[in-house]
Tab-separated table of C-alpha atoms and ligand atoms in Angstrom:
chain	number	residue	atom	x	y	z
A	997	MET	CA	6.591	-2.569	7.810
A	998	ASN	CA	7.224	-6.194	7.187
A	999	VAL	CA	10.730	-6.284	8.523
A	1000	ALA	CA	11.386	-9.789	9.793
A	1001	THR	CA	11.799	-12.923	7.720
A	1002	ARG	CA	10.253	-16.246	8.627
A	1003	THR	CA	13.346	-17.613	10.326
A	1004	THR	CA	14.636	-14.475	12.041
A	1005	PRO	CA	16.702	-15.311	15.085
A	1006	GLN	CA	15.925	-12.772	17.752
A	1007	LYS	CA	19.416	-11.822	18.818
A	1008	ASN	CA	21.377	-11.774	15.576
A	1009	LEU	CA	19.457	-9.093	13.738
A	1010	PRO	CA	20.815	-8.463	10.257
A	1011	ALA	CA	22.959	-5.364	10.177
A	1012	ALA	CA	20.506	-3.751	7.747
A	1013	TRP	CA	17.899	-3.589	10.512
A	1014	LYS	CA	20.101	-1.785	12.964
A	1015	ARG	CA	18.879	1.610	14.018
A	1016	GLY	CA	19.942	4.504	11.817
A	1017	TRP	CA	18.761	7.234	9.532
A	1018	PRO	CA	16.701	6.220	6.518
A	1019	TRP	CA	19.670	6.888	4.236
A	1020	GLN	CA	22.056	4.730	6.278
A	1021	GLU	CA	22.758	1.070	5.855
A	1022	GLY	CA	24.343	-1.591	8.033
A	1023	ALA	CA	25.561	-1.567	11.623
A	1024	ALA	CA	28.302	0.951	10.761
A	1025	GLY	CA	25.643	3.303	9.405
A	1026	ARG	CA	27.348	3.975	6.094
A	1027	PHE	CA	25.625	6.187	3.550
A	1028	SER	CA	23.424	4.221	1.148
A	1029	PRO	CA	22.643	5.981	-2.169
A	1030	PHE	CA	19.978	3.321	-2.857
A	1031	LYS	CA	18.083	4.061	0.378
A	1032	ALA	CA	18.701	7.808	0.056
A	1033	VAL	CA	17.042	7.929	-3.378
A	1034	VAL	CA	14.001	5.987	-2.173
A	1035	PHE	CA	13.789	8.162	0.940
A	1036	ALA	CA	13.850	11.301	-1.238
A	1037	LEU	CA	11.110	9.836	-3.455
A	1038	LEU	CA	8.976	9.113	-0.382
A	1039	LEU	CA	9.436	12.693	0.783
A	1040	LEU	CA	8.492	14.220	-2.579
A	1041	PRO	CA	4.668	14.132	-2.181
A	1042	ALA	CA	4.971	15.761	1.267
A	1043	LEU	CA	7.297	18.458	-0.088
A	1044	TRP	CA	4.992	19.038	-3.035
A	1045	LEU	CA	2.020	19.465	-0.664
A	1046	LEU	CA	4.012	21.813	1.583
A	1047	TRP	CA	4.996	23.852	-1.457
A	1048	ARG	CA	1.385	24.028	-2.657
A	1049	THR	CA	0.324	25.095	0.858
A	1050	ALA	CA	2.977	27.829	0.943
A	1051	GLU	CA	1.942	28.987	-2.549
A	1052	ASN	CA	-1.744	28.999	-1.585
A	1053	ASP	CA	-2.367	26.593	-4.410
A	1054	LEU	CA	-4.725	24.106	-2.772
A	1055	GLY	CA	-8.012	25.385	-4.175
A	1056	PRO	CA	-11.016	26.761	-2.305
A	1057	ARG	CA	-10.878	24.061	0.432
A	1058	PRO	CA	-7.193	23.634	1.225
A	1059	LEU	CA	-7.655	21.285	4.186
A	1060	THR	CA	-9.958	18.988	2.208
A	1061	GLU	CA	-7.438	18.901	-0.629
A	1062	LEU	CA	-4.680	18.010	1.851
A	1063	ILE	CA	-6.864	15.252	3.355
A	1064	LEU	CA	-7.490	13.784	-0.103
A	1065	GLN	CA	-3.849	14.017	-1.148
A	1066	THR	CA	-2.391	12.503	2.034
A	1067	GLY	CA	-4.996	9.683	1.903
A	1068	THR	CA	-4.190	8.925	-1.737
A	1069	TRP	CA	-0.412	9.008	-1.230
A	1070	GLY	CA	-0.723	6.968	1.967
A	1071	VAL	CA	-2.538	4.187	0.112
A	1072	ARG	CA	-0.107	4.275	-2.833
A	1073	ILE	CA	2.939	4.037	-0.584
A	1074	LEU	CA	1.288	1.292	1.463
A	1075	LEU	CA	0.887	-0.704	-1.750
A	1076	VAL	CA	4.522	-0.062	-2.678
A	1077	SER	CA	5.572	-1.339	0.769
A	1078	LEU	CA	3.575	-4.522	0.184
A	1079	PHE	CA	5.186	-5.018	-3.232
A	1080	VAL	CA	8.719	-4.928	-1.805
A	1081	THR	CA	8.829	-8.560	-0.633
A	1082	PRO	CA	7.280	-10.148	-3.768
A	1083	LEU	CA	9.617	-8.085	-5.954
A	1084	ARG	CA	12.633	-9.046	-3.849
A	1085	GLN	CA	11.707	-12.706	-4.231
A	1086	ILE	CA	10.868	-12.474	-7.928
A	1087	LEU	CA	14.007	-10.497	-8.800
A	1088	ARG	CA	16.101	-12.462	-6.296
A	1089	TYR	CA	17.481	-9.100	-5.170
A	1090	GLY	CA	17.946	-9.185	-1.403
A	1091	ARG	CA	18.803	-5.495	-1.044
A	1092	LEU	CA	15.161	-4.590	-1.690
A	1093	ALA	CA	14.515	-5.771	1.890
A	1094	LEU	CA	16.195	-2.536	2.985
A	1095	LEU	CA	13.114	-0.659	1.769
A	1096	ARG	CA	10.408	-2.526	3.643
A	1097	ARG	CA	10.505	-0.634	6.893
A	1098	MET	CA	11.088	2.740	5.253
A	1099	THR	CA	8.117	2.442	2.896
A	1100	GLY	CA	5.824	1.009	5.573
A	1101	VAL	CA	6.696	3.761	8.034
A	1102	ALA	CA	6.205	6.411	5.326
A	1103	ALA	CA	2.740	5.041	4.471
A	1104	ALA	CA	1.703	5.067	8.141
A	1105	LEU	CA	2.972	8.648	8.562
A	1106	TYR	CA	1.104	9.912	5.479
A	1107	LEU	CA	-2.072	8.290	6.775
A	1108	LEU	CA	-1.514	9.654	10.272
A	1109	SER	CA	-1.226	13.142	8.736
A	1110	HIS	CA	-4.447	12.367	6.813
A	1111	PHE	CA	-6.220	11.796	10.139
A	1112	ILE	CA	-4.606	14.815	11.837
A	1113	LEU	CA	-5.690	17.000	8.905
A	1114	TYR	CA	-9.194	15.559	9.179
A	1115	MET	CA	-9.225	16.584	12.856
A	1116	ALA	CA	-7.813	20.013	11.951
A	1117	ASN	CA	-10.686	20.383	9.491
A	1118	HIS	CA	-12.963	19.998	12.514
A	1119	ALA	CA	-10.865	22.471	14.517
A	1120	PHE	CA	-9.832	19.529	16.777
A	1121	VAL	CA	-13.256	19.678	18.506
A	1122	LEU	CA	-13.312	16.152	19.889
A	1123	ASP	CA	-17.057	15.605	20.393
A	1124	LYS	CA	-17.772	16.867	16.863
A	1125	ILE	CA	-15.140	14.486	15.488
A	1126	VAL	CA	-16.418	11.486	17.484
A	1127	THR	CA	-20.045	12.213	16.521
A	1128	GLU	CA	-19.174	12.374	12.839
A	1129	ILE	CA	-17.036	9.229	12.920
A	1130	VAL	CA	-19.642	7.060	14.670
A	1131	LYS	CA	-22.298	8.209	12.188
A	1132	SER	CA	-20.310	7.231	9.142
A	1133	ASN	CA	-19.265	3.697	8.163
A	1134	TYR	CA	-16.396	4.782	5.920
A	1135	LEU	CA	-14.832	6.813	8.733
A	1136	ILE	CA	-15.150	3.925	11.221
A	1137	ILE	CA	-13.504	1.606	8.674
A	1138	GLY	CA	-10.734	4.156	8.066
A	1139	LEU	CA	-10.142	4.538	11.776
A	1140	VAL	CA	-9.878	0.776	12.346
A	1141	ALA	CA	-7.380	0.553	9.450
A	1142	LEU	CA	-5.360	3.456	10.778
A	1143	THR	CA	-5.313	2.044	14.325
A	1144	ALA	CA	-3.858	-1.211	12.966
A	1145	LEU	CA	-1.226	0.664	10.946
A	1146	LEU	CA	-0.256	2.767	13.955
A	1147	LEU	CA	0.153	-0.405	16.008
A	1148	LEU	CA	2.539	-1.660	13.330
A	1149	LEU	CA	4.319	1.689	13.270
A	1150	ALA	CA	4.780	1.599	17.049
A	1151	THR	CA	6.238	-1.911	16.874
A	1152	SER	CA	8.432	-1.324	13.838
A	1153	THR	CA	11.616	-0.644	15.805
A	1154	ASP	CA	14.435	-3.132	16.434
A	1155	ALA	CA	13.745	-2.885	20.168
A	1156	MET	CA	10.089	-3.925	19.696
A	1157	LEU	CA	11.120	-6.721	17.345
A	1158	ARG	CA	13.477	-8.036	20.046
A	1159	ARG	CA	10.892	-7.608	22.792
A	1160	LEU	CA	8.089	-9.382	20.919
A	1161	GLY	CA	10.273	-12.065	19.355
A	1162	GLY	CA	10.458	-12.779	15.630
A	1163	ARG	CA	7.434	-15.087	15.400
A	1164	ARG	CA	5.011	-12.955	17.426
A	1165	TRP	CA	6.267	-9.810	15.721
A	1166	GLN	CA	5.705	-11.334	12.337
A	1167	MET	CA	2.198	-12.509	13.196
A	1168	LEU	CA	1.343	-9.026	14.412
A	1169	HIS	CA	2.732	-7.440	11.255
A	1170	ARG	CA	0.501	-9.599	9.073
A	1171	LEU	CA	-2.163	-7.121	10.197
A	1172	VAL	CA	-0.897	-4.919	7.381
A	1173	PHE	CA	-3.062	-6.885	4.911
A	1174	PRO	CA	-6.419	-6.469	6.701
A	1175	ALA	CA	-5.428	-2.828	7.347
A	1176	ALA	CA	-4.719	-2.253	3.646
A	1177	MET	CA	-7.990	-3.937	2.670
A	1178	LEU	CA	-9.955	-1.789	5.105
A	1179	GLY	CA	-8.114	1.272	3.773
A	1180	ALA	CA	-9.136	0.341	0.222
A	1181	TRP	CA	-12.723	-0.185	1.361
A	1182	HIS	CA	-12.719	3.224	3.084
A	1183	TYR	CA	-11.441	4.726	-0.186
A	1184	PHE	CA	-14.064	2.909	-2.253
A	1185	LEU	CA	-16.902	4.056	0.043
A	1186	GLN	CA	-15.892	7.703	0.137
A	1187	VAL	CA	-15.452	8.314	-3.605
A	1188	LYS	CA	-18.568	9.762	-5.071
A	1189	ALA	CA	-18.374	8.730	-8.725
A	1190	ASP	CA	-14.872	7.973	-9.924
A	1191	ILE	CA	-13.960	4.513	-8.681
A	1192	PHE	CA	-10.926	4.219	-10.976
A	1193	GLN	CA	-8.228	4.461	-8.308
A	1194	PRO	CA	-10.000	2.366	-5.637
A	1195	LEU	CA	-10.467	-0.355	-8.277
A	1196	LEU	CA	-6.768	-0.231	-9.138
A	1197	ILE	CA	-5.912	-0.573	-5.470
A	1198	ILE	CA	-8.293	-3.506	-5.035
A	1199	GLY	CA	-6.682	-5.200	-8.062
A	1200	PHE	CA	-3.130	-4.772	-6.789
A	1201	LEU	CA	-4.126	-5.836	-3.272
A	1202	THR	CA	-5.745	-8.977	-4.686
A	1203	TRP	CA	-2.523	-9.805	-6.528
A	1204	LEU	CA	-0.429	-9.177	-3.414
A	1205	LEU	CA	-2.656	-11.220	-1.143
A	1206	GLY	CA	-2.833	-14.038	-3.698
A	1207	TYR	CA	0.957	-13.990	-3.975
A	1208	ARG	CA	1.416	-14.386	-0.194
A	1209	VAL	CA	-1.149	-17.180	0.051
A	1210	TRP	CA	0.210	-19.039	-2.978
A	1211	ARG	CA	3.783	-18.711	-1.777
A	1212	LYS	CA	2.808	-20.400	1.497
A	1213	TRP	CA	2.206	-23.580	-0.507
A	1214	GLN	CA	5.681	-23.466	-2.011
A	1215	PRO	CA	8.498	-25.488	-0.451
A	1216	GLN	CA	10.392	-23.374	2.095
A	1217	GLY	CA	12.145	-20.465	0.427
A	1218	GLY	CA	10.888	-21.367	-3.063
A	1219	THR	CA	9.935	-18.657	-5.516
A	1220	LEU	CA	6.509	-18.702	-7.094
A	1221	PRO	CA	6.536	-20.343	-10.564
A	1222	VAL	CA	6.131	-17.876	-13.436
A	1223	GLY	CA	2.855	-19.579	-14.416
A	1224	ALA	CA	1.442	-18.860	-10.953
A	1225	VAL	CA	2.491	-15.194	-11.217
A	1226	ALA	CA	0.666	-14.988	-14.568
A	1227	VAL	CA	-2.487	-16.676	-13.226
A	1228	LEU	CA	-2.542	-14.268	-10.288
A	1229	GLY	CA	-2.383	-11.282	-12.632
A	1230	ILE	CA	-5.255	-12.554	-14.770
A	1231	PHE	CA	-7.330	-13.362	-11.680
A	1232	ALA	CA	-6.775	-9.891	-10.161
A	1233	ALA	CA	-7.631	-8.155	-13.456
A	1234	VAL	CA	-10.815	-10.192	-13.991
A	1235	LEU	CA	-11.891	-9.533	-10.413
A	1236	VAL	CA	-11.490	-5.785	-10.966
A	1237	VAL	CA	-13.661	-5.942	-14.106
A	1238	VAL	CA	-16.308	-7.974	-12.221
A	1239	ILE	CA	-16.335	-5.494	-9.313
A	1240	GLU	CA	-16.540	-2.574	-11.759
A	1241	ALA	CA	-19.474	-4.179	-13.590
A	1242	ALA	CA	-21.206	-5.054	-10.308
A	1243	TYR	CA	-20.736	-1.503	-9.020
A	1244	PHE	CA	-22.218	0.165	-12.113
A	1245	SER	CA	-24.986	-2.408	-12.283
A	1246	TRP	CA	-25.911	-1.533	-8.699
A	1247	LYS	CA	-25.606	2.233	-9.316
A	1248	ILE	CA	-27.233	2.497	-12.755
A	1249	GLY	CA	-28.857	-0.856	-13.525
A	1250	PRO	CA	-27.943	-4.254	-15.026
A	1251	ALA	CA	-28.304	-2.907	-18.590
A	1252	VAL	CA	-24.987	-1.082	-18.170
A	1253	VAL	CA	-22.946	-4.276	-17.655
A	1254	PRO	CA	-22.243	-4.978	-21.384
A	1255	ARG	CA	-21.054	-1.376	-21.767
A	1256	VAL	CA	-18.631	-1.788	-18.856
A	1257	LEU	CA	-17.250	-4.969	-20.417
A	1258	GLU	CA	-16.997	-3.241	-23.792
A	1259	ALA	CA	-15.130	-0.296	-22.220
A	1260	ASN	CA	-12.628	-2.775	-20.815
A	1261	LEU	CA	-12.011	-4.237	-24.252
A	1262	SER	CA	-11.519	-0.945	-26.068
A	1263	ILE	CA	-9.104	1.938	-25.635
A	1264	ASP	CA	-11.555	4.605	-26.839
A	1265	MET	CA	-12.275	5.734	-23.271
A	1266	GLY	CA	-8.725	5.175	-22.080
A	1267	LEU	CA	-7.527	2.075	-20.282
A	1268	ARG	CA	-9.890	0.828	-17.554
A	1269	PRO	CA	-8.457	-0.213	-14.151
A	1270	GLY	CA	-8.770	-3.945	-14.920
A	1271	ILE	CA	-6.566	-3.472	-17.997
A	1272	TRP	CA	-4.010	-1.484	-15.997
A	1273	VAL	CA	-3.855	-4.286	-13.439
A	1274	LEU	CA	-3.401	-6.783	-16.279
A	1275	LEU	CA	-0.601	-4.715	-17.857
A	1276	VAL	CA	1.293	-4.254	-14.593
A	1277	ALA	CA	0.842	-7.950	-13.765
A	1278	ALA	CA	2.100	-8.843	-17.264
A	1279	GLY	CA	5.200	-6.725	-16.612
A	1280	VAL	CA	5.783	-8.528	-13.305
A	1281	THR	CA	5.273	-11.909	-15.005
A	1282	LEU	CA	7.773	-11.019	-17.719
A	1283	THR	CA	10.269	-9.892	-15.072
A	1284	ALA	CA	9.714	-13.154	-13.163
A	1285	GLY	CA	10.324	-15.107	-16.378
A	1286	LEU	CA	13.573	-13.271	-17.132
A	1287	ALA	CA	14.784	-13.611	-13.533
A	1288	THR	CA	14.077	-17.358	-13.633
A	1289	ILE	CA	16.009	-17.785	-16.892
A	1290	ARG	CA	18.943	-15.814	-15.472
A	1291	ALA	CA	18.915	-17.848	-12.231
A	1292	ARG	CA	18.931	-21.143	-14.194
A	1293	ARG	CA	21.881	-19.992	-16.321
A	1294	SER	CA	24.003	-18.885	-13.383
B	1330	HEM	C1	-5.479	3.407	6.827
B	1330	HEM	C2	-6.457	4.289	6.940
B	1330	HEM	C3	-6.913	5.210	5.866
B	1330	HEM	C4	-6.683	5.191	4.528
B	1330	HEM	C5	-5.858	4.176	3.746
B	1330	HEM	C6	-7.357	6.327	3.961
B	1330	HEM	C7	-7.336	6.660	2.626
B	1330	HEM	C8	-8.126	7.621	2.050
B	1330	HEM	C9	-8.181	7.906	0.651
B	1330	HEM	C10	-7.343	7.211	-0.399
B	1330	HEM	C11	-9.076	8.880	0.471
B	1330	HEM	C12	-9.572	9.439	-0.843
B	1330	HEM	C13	-8.726	10.406	-1.528
B	1330	HEM	C14	-9.385	10.827	-2.828
B	1330	HEM	O1	-10.599	10.675	-3.031
B	1330	HEM	O2	-8.644	11.324	-3.666
B	1330	HEM	C15	-9.613	9.236	1.756
B	1330	HEM	C16	-10.550	10.198	1.967
B	1330	HEM	C17	-11.001	10.585	3.190
B	1330	HEM	N1	-10.607	10.068	4.397
B	1330	HEM	FE1	-9.304	8.542	4.673
B	1330	HEM	N2	-8.000	7.005	4.960
B	1330	HEM	C18	-7.757	6.355	6.123
B	1330	HEM	C19	-8.198	6.714	7.362
B	1330	HEM	C20	-9.029	7.777	7.607
B	1330	HEM	C21	-9.487	8.190	8.904
B	1330	HEM	C22	-9.088	7.524	10.215
B	1330	HEM	C23	-10.295	9.261	8.727
B	1330	HEM	C24	-11.023	10.065	9.743
B	1330	HEM	C25	-11.595	9.569	10.783
B	1330	HEM	C26	-10.375	9.529	7.311
B	1330	HEM	C27	-11.106	10.526	6.730
B	1330	HEM	C28	-11.247	10.747	5.386
B	1330	HEM	C29	-12.103	11.736	4.802
B	1330	HEM	C30	-13.014	12.677	5.555
B	1330	HEM	C31	-11.948	11.636	3.423
B	1330	HEM	C32	-12.696	12.393	2.330
B	1330	HEM	C33	-12.434	13.819	2.270
B	1330	HEM	C34	-13.476	14.458	1.347
B	1330	HEM	O3	-13.935	13.850	0.374
B	1330	HEM	O4	-13.828	15.576	1.650
B	1330	HEM	N3	-9.579	8.615	6.672
B	1330	HEM	N4	-9.010	8.465	2.695
């Protein structure tokens, strides 16, 4: 949903932001294979869920399964939307900016369906829904996150960008970070035992947040040095391991901490989330290194 850049003039909106279908590009609205492919990918989880619904393949509690799936896909797509800008800057590939609004809007719509399905699971009986939400911290947190995302969704149009002005619009759209963090917290609180995915999300969010903060210190328009990208990856991975150890120490007892650390250093039990974060961050660092070399040569 992060559509504007820091220096966006209000009147001369880039053609890429002009209203159009998700598969169109530019003021003339020409067909964009790049956007069309990403749009199709964003639709896939929804189509897959519709197909499973039609096939009666959602298990004994279909609505619960749909709530879980839309929540999980919503968070994943939200993360993808937050990765668009760092990747554009690292790869020095401006066309990636075309995907920011599309991915952000898709994430908000998946999460809106998540909430609608939750209400459907309660037969849309409002007082039952309100009573349950106010009794449960993770639902309150989820609702605050969703409200922020819906505010961003409602202001994601060109008309709202013009009405608010680039600077105010951009400040408002920074809400996406607190919203994503609250969403991750909601996820973490609601999982019963398997904290693998919430930990992954916390790791990637840490990297993304660190990237934005670090980039603020760079001279205007500068890309983050490769060393900084590497440090961020290591920091995010270590934080995930620390949170994992702290969680199991709290759940089971401090004696389990060495075993958690051991599990992170071995592949016997599969790769732990901290290692996944490290591997993905290493890939991004390598990409940043190659892009820097290419930019220096050209
Ligand atoms: C931005 C906001 C939100 C995000 C990112 C989000 C994300 C998620 C995720 C990832 C899951 C877990 C899926 C899994 O375990 O596989 C989940 C579960 C759940 N969410 Fe949300 N959610 C949000 C808002 C809400 C809201 C507003 C409600 C309702 C008031 C809600 C109700 C639930 C419920 C009830 C579950 C658990 C279902 C179950 O275990 O039976 N969520 N959510």
